[in-house]
Coordinates of N, CA and C in Angstrom, one line a residue:
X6 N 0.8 -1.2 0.0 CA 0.0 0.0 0.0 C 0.9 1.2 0.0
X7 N 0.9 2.3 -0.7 CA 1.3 3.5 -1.1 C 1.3 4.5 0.1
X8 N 2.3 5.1 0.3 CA 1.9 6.4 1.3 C 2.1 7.5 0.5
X9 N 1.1 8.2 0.9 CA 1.6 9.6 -0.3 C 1.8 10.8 0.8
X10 N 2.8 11.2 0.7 CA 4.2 12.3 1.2 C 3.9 13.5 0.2
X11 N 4.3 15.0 0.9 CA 4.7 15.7 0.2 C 5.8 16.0 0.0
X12 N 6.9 16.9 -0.5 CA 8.1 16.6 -0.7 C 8.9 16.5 0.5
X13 N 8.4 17.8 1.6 CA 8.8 18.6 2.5 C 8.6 17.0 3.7
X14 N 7.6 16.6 3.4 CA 7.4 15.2 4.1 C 8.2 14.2 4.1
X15 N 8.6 14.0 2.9 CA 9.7 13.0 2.7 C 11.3 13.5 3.0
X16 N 11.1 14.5 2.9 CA 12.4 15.0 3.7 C 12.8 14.8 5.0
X17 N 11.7 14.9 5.6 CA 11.7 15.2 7.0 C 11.9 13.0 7.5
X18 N 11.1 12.6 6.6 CA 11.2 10.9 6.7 C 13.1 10.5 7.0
X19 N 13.1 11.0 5.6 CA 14.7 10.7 5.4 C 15.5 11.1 6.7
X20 N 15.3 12.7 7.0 CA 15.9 13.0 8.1 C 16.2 12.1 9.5
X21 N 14.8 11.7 9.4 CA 14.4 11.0 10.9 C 15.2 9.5 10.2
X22 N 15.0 9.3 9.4 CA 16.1 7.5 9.4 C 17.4 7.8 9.2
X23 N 17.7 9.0 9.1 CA 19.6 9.2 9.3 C 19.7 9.2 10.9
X24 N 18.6 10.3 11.3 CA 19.1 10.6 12.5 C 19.1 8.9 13.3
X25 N 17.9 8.1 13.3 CA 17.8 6.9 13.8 C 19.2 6.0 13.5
X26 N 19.7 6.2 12.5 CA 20.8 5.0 11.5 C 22.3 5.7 12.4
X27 N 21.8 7.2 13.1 CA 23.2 7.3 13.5 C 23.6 6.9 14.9
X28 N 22.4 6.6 15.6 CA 22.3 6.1 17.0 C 22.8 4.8 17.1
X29 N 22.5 4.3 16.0 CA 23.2 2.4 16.2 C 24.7 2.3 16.7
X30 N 25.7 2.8 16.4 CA 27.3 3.1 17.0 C 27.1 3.1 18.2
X31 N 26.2 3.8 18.8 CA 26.1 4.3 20.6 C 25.8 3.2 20.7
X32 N 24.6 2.7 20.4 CA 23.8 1.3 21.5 C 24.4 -0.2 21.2
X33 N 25.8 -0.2 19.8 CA 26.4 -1.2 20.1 C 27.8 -1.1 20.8
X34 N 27.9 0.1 21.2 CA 29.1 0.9 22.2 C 28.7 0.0 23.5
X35 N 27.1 0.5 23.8 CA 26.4 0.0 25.6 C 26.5 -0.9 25.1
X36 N 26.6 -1.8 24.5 CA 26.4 -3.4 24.5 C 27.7 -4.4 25.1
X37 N 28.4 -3.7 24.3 CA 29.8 -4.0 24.1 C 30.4 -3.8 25.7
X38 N 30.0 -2.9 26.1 CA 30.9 -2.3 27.3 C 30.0 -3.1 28.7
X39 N 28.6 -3.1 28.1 CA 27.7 -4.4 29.5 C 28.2 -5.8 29.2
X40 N 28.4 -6.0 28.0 CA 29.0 -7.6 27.9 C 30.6 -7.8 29.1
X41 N 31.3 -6.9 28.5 CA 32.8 -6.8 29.3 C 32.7 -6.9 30.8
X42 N 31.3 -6.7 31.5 CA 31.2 -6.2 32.7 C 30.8 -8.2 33.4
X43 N 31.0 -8.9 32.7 CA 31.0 -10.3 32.9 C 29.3 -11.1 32.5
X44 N 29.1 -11.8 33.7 CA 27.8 -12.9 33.4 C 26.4 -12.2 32.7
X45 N 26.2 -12.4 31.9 CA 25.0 -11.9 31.2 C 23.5 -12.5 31.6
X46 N 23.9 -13.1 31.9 CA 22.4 -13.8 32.7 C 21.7 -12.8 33.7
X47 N 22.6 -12.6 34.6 CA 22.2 -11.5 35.0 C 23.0 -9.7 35.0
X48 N 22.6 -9.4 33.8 CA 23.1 -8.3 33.7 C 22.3 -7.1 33.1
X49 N 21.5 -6.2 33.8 CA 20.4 -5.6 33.5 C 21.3 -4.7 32.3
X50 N 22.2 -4.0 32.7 CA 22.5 -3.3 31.3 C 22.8 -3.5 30.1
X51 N 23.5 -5.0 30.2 CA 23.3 -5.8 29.0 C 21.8 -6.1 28.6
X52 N 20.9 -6.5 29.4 CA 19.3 -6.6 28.8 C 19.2 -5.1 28.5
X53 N 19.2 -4.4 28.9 CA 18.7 -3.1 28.5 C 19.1 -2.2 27.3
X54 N 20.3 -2.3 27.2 CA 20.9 -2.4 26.0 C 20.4 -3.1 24.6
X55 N 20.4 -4.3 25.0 CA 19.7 -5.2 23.7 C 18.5 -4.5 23.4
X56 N 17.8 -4.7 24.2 CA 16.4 -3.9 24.4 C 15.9 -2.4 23.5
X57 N 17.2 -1.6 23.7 CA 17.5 -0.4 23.1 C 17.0 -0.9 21.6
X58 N 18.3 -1.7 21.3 CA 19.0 -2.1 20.1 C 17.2 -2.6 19.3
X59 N 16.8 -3.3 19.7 CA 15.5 -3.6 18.9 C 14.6 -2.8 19.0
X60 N 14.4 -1.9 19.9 CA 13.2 -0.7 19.8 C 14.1 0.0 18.1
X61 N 15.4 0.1 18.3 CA 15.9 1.5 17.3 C 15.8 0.4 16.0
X62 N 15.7 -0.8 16.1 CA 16.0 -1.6 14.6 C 14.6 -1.9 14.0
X63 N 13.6 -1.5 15.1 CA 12.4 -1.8 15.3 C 11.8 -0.4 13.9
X64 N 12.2 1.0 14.7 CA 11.7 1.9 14.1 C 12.4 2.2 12.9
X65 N 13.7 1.8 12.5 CA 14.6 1.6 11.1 C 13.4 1.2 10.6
X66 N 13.2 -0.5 10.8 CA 12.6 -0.7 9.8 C 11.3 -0.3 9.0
X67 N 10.3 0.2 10.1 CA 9.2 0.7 9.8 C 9.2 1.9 8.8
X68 N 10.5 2.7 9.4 CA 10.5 3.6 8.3 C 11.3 3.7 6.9
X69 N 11.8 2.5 6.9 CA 12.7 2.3 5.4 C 11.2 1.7 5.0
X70 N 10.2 1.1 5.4 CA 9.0 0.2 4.6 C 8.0 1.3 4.2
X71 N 7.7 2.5 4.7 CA 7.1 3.8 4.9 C 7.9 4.6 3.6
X72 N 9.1 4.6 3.7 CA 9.9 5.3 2.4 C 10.0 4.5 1.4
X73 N 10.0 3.0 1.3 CA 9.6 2.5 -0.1 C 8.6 2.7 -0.2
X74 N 7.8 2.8 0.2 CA 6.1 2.6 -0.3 C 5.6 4.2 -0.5
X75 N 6.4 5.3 -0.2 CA 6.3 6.1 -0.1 C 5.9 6.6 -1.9
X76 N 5.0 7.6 -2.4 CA 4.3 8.6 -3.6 C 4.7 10.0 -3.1
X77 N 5.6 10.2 -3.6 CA 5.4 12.3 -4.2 C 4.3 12.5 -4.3
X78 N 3.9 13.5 -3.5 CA 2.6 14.2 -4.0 C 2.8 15.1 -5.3
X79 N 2.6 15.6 -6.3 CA 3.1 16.6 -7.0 C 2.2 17.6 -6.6
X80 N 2.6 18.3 -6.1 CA 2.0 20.0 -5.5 C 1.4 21.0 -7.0
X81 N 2.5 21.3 -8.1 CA 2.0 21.8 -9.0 C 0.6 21.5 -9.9
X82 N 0.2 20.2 -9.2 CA -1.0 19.7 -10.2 C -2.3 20.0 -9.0
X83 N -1.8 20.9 -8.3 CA -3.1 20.5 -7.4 C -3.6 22.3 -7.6
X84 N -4.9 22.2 -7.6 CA -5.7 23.6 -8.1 C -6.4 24.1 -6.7
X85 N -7.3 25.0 -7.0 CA -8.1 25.5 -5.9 C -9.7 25.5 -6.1
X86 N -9.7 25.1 -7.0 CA -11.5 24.9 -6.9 C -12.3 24.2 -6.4
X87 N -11.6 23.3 -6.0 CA -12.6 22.5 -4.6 C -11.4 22.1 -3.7
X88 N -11.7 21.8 -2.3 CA -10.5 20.9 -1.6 C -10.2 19.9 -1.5
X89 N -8.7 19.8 -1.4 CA -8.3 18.7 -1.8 C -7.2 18.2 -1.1
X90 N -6.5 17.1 -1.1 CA -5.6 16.9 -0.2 C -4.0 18.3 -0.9
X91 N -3.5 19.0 0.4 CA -2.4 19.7 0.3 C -2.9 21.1 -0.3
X92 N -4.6 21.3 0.5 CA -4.8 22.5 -0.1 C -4.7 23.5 1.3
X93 N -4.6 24.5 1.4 CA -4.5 25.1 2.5 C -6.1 26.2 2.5
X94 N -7.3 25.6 3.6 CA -8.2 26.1 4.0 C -8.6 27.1 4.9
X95 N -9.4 28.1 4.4 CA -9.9 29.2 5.8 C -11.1 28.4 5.8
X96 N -11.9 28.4 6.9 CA -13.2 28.1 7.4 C -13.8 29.2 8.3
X97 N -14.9 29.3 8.3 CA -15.3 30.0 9.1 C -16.6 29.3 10.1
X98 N -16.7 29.4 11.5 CA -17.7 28.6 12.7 C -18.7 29.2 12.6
X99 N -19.9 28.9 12.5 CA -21.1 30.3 13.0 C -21.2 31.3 13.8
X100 N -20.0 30.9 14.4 CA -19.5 31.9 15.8 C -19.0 33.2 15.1
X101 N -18.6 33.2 13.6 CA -17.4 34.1 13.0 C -16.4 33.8 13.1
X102 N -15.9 32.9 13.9 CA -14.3 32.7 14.1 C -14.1 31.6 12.9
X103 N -12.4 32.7 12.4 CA -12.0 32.0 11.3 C -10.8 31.0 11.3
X104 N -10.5 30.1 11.1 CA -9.5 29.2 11.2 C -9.0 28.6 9.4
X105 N -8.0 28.4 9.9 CA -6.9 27.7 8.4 C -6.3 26.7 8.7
X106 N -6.2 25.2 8.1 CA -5.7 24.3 8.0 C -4.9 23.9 6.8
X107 N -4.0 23.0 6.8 CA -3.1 22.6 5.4 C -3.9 21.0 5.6
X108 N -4.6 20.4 4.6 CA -4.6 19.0 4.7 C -4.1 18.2 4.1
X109 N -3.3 17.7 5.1 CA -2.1 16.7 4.5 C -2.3 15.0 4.6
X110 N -1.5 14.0 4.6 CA -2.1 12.7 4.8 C -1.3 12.4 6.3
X111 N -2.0 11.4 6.9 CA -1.8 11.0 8.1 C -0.5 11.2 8.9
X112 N 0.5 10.7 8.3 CA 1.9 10.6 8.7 C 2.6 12.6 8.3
X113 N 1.6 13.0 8.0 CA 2.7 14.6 8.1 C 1.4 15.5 8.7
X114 N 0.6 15.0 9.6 CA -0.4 15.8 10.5 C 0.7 16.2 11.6
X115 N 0.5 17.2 11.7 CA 0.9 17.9 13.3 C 0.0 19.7 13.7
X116 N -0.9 19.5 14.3 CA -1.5 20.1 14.7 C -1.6 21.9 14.6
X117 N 0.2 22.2 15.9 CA 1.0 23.1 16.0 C 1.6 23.7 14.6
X118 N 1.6 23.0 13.5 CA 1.6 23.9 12.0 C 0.2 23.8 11.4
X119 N -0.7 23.2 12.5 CA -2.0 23.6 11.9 C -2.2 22.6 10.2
X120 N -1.5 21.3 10.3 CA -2.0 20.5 9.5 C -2.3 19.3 9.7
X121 N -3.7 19.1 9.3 CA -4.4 18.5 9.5 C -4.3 17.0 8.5
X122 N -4.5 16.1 9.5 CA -4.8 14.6 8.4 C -6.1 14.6 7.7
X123 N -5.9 13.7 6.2 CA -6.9 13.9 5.4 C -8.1 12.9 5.9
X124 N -8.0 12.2 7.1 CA -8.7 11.3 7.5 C -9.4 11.5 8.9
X125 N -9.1 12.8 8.8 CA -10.0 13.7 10.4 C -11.5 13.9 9.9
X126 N -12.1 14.0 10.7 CA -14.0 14.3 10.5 C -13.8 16.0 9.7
X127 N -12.8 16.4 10.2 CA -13.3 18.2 9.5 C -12.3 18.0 8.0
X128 N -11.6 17.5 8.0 CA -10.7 17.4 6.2 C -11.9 16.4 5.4
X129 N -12.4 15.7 6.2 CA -13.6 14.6 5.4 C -14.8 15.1 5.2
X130 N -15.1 16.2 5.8 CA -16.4 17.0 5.2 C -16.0 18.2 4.4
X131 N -14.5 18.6 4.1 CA -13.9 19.7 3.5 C -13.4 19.3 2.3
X132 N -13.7 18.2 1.9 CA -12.9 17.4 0.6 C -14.3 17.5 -0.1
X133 N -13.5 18.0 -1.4 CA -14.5 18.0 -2.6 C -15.4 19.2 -2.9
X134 N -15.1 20.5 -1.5 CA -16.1 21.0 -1.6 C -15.1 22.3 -2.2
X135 N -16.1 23.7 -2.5 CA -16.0 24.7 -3.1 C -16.2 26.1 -2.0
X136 N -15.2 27.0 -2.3 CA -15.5 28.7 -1.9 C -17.1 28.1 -1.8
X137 N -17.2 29.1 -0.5 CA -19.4 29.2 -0.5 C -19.8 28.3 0.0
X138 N -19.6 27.3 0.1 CA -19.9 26.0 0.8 C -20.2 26.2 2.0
X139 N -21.5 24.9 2.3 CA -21.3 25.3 4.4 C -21.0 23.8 4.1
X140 N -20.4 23.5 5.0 CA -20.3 21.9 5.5 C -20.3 21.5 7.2
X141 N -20.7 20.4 7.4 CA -21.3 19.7 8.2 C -19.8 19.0 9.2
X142 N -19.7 19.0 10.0 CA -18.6 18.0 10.9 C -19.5 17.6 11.5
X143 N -19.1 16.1 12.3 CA -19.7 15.6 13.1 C -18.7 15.6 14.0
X144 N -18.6 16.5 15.1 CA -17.5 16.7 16.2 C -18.1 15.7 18.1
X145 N -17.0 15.6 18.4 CA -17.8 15.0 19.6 C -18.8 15.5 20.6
X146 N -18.2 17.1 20.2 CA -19.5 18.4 20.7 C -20.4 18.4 20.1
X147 N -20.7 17.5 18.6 CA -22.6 18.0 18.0 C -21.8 18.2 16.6
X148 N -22.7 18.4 16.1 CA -22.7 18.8 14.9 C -22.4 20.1 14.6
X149 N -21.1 20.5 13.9 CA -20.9 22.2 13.7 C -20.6 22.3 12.2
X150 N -21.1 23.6 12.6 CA -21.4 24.1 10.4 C -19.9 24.7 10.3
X151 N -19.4 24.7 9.0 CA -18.3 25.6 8.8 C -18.3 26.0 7.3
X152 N -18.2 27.4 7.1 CA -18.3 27.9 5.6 C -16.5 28.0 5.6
X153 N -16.7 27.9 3.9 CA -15.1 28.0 3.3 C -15.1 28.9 3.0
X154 N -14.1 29.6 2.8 CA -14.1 31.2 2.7 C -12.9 31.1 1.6
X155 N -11.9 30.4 1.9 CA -10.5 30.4 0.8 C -10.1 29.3 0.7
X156 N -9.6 28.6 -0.7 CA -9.1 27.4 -0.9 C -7.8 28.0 -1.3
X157 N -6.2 27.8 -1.2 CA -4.7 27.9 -1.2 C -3.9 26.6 -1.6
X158 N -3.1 27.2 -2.6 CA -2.2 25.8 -2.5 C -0.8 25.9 -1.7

């Protein structure tokens, strides 16, 4: 199954499995230095160590499987007339208050830049639709209306 990344996404992927691929030297350093310290049967820093070692070879691998499988989004081909995944939204609440989101796919949501996964209840009623729109969320507070006000790439 395909993950689709924006560029900025897969950069950031890459980054995180260098940074991961550079930690391995350290945790066969602890290994090396709890073996020397004699009986391994009982030797908690030798367990702890190993332990390290397969949490870090653990998340290696998840993310080399994530970066093959990984799709470029191409950004240039994406328009503004309805929304879409990697479009950048204003909405507006019945309250007046206006908010903007980037909708991105699962793996490059983070909140704090205000981007949202395409698989949230508010990107799922915001997909497809056009400027002028009211659309519907089903939030855990009820039902709230939100008008589009700007579609951005």
């Amino acid at each position: 199954m395909a993950t689709y990344l924006t560029q900025e996404g897969y950069n950031k992927k890459m980054e995180e499995l260098s940074a991961l691929e550079a930690q391995r030297p350290a945790i066969k350093q602890a290994i090396a230095e709890a073996r020397d310290k004699g009986d391994l049967s009982e030797n908690a820093e030798y367990d702890a160590a190993k332990e390290a070692q397969g949490m870090l070879e653990m998340k290696i691998s998840k993310l080399k499987e994530l970066i093959a499988s990984a799709r470029i989004i191409d950004d240039s081909k994406l328009n503004t007339e309805e929304v879409q995944i990697l479009n950048k939204v204003t909405i507006r609440n019945g309250k007046g208050m206006t908010m903007s989101y980037t909708i991105v796919t699962e793996s490059e949501a983070n909140l704090r830049e205000f981007k949202i996964a395409s698989n949230t209840p508010i990107a799922q009623a915001l997909l497809g639709h056009k400027v002028g729109d009211h659309v519907k969320v089903n939030a855990p507070a009820g039902v709230i209306d939100f008008e589009i006000i700007k579609i951005e790439v």
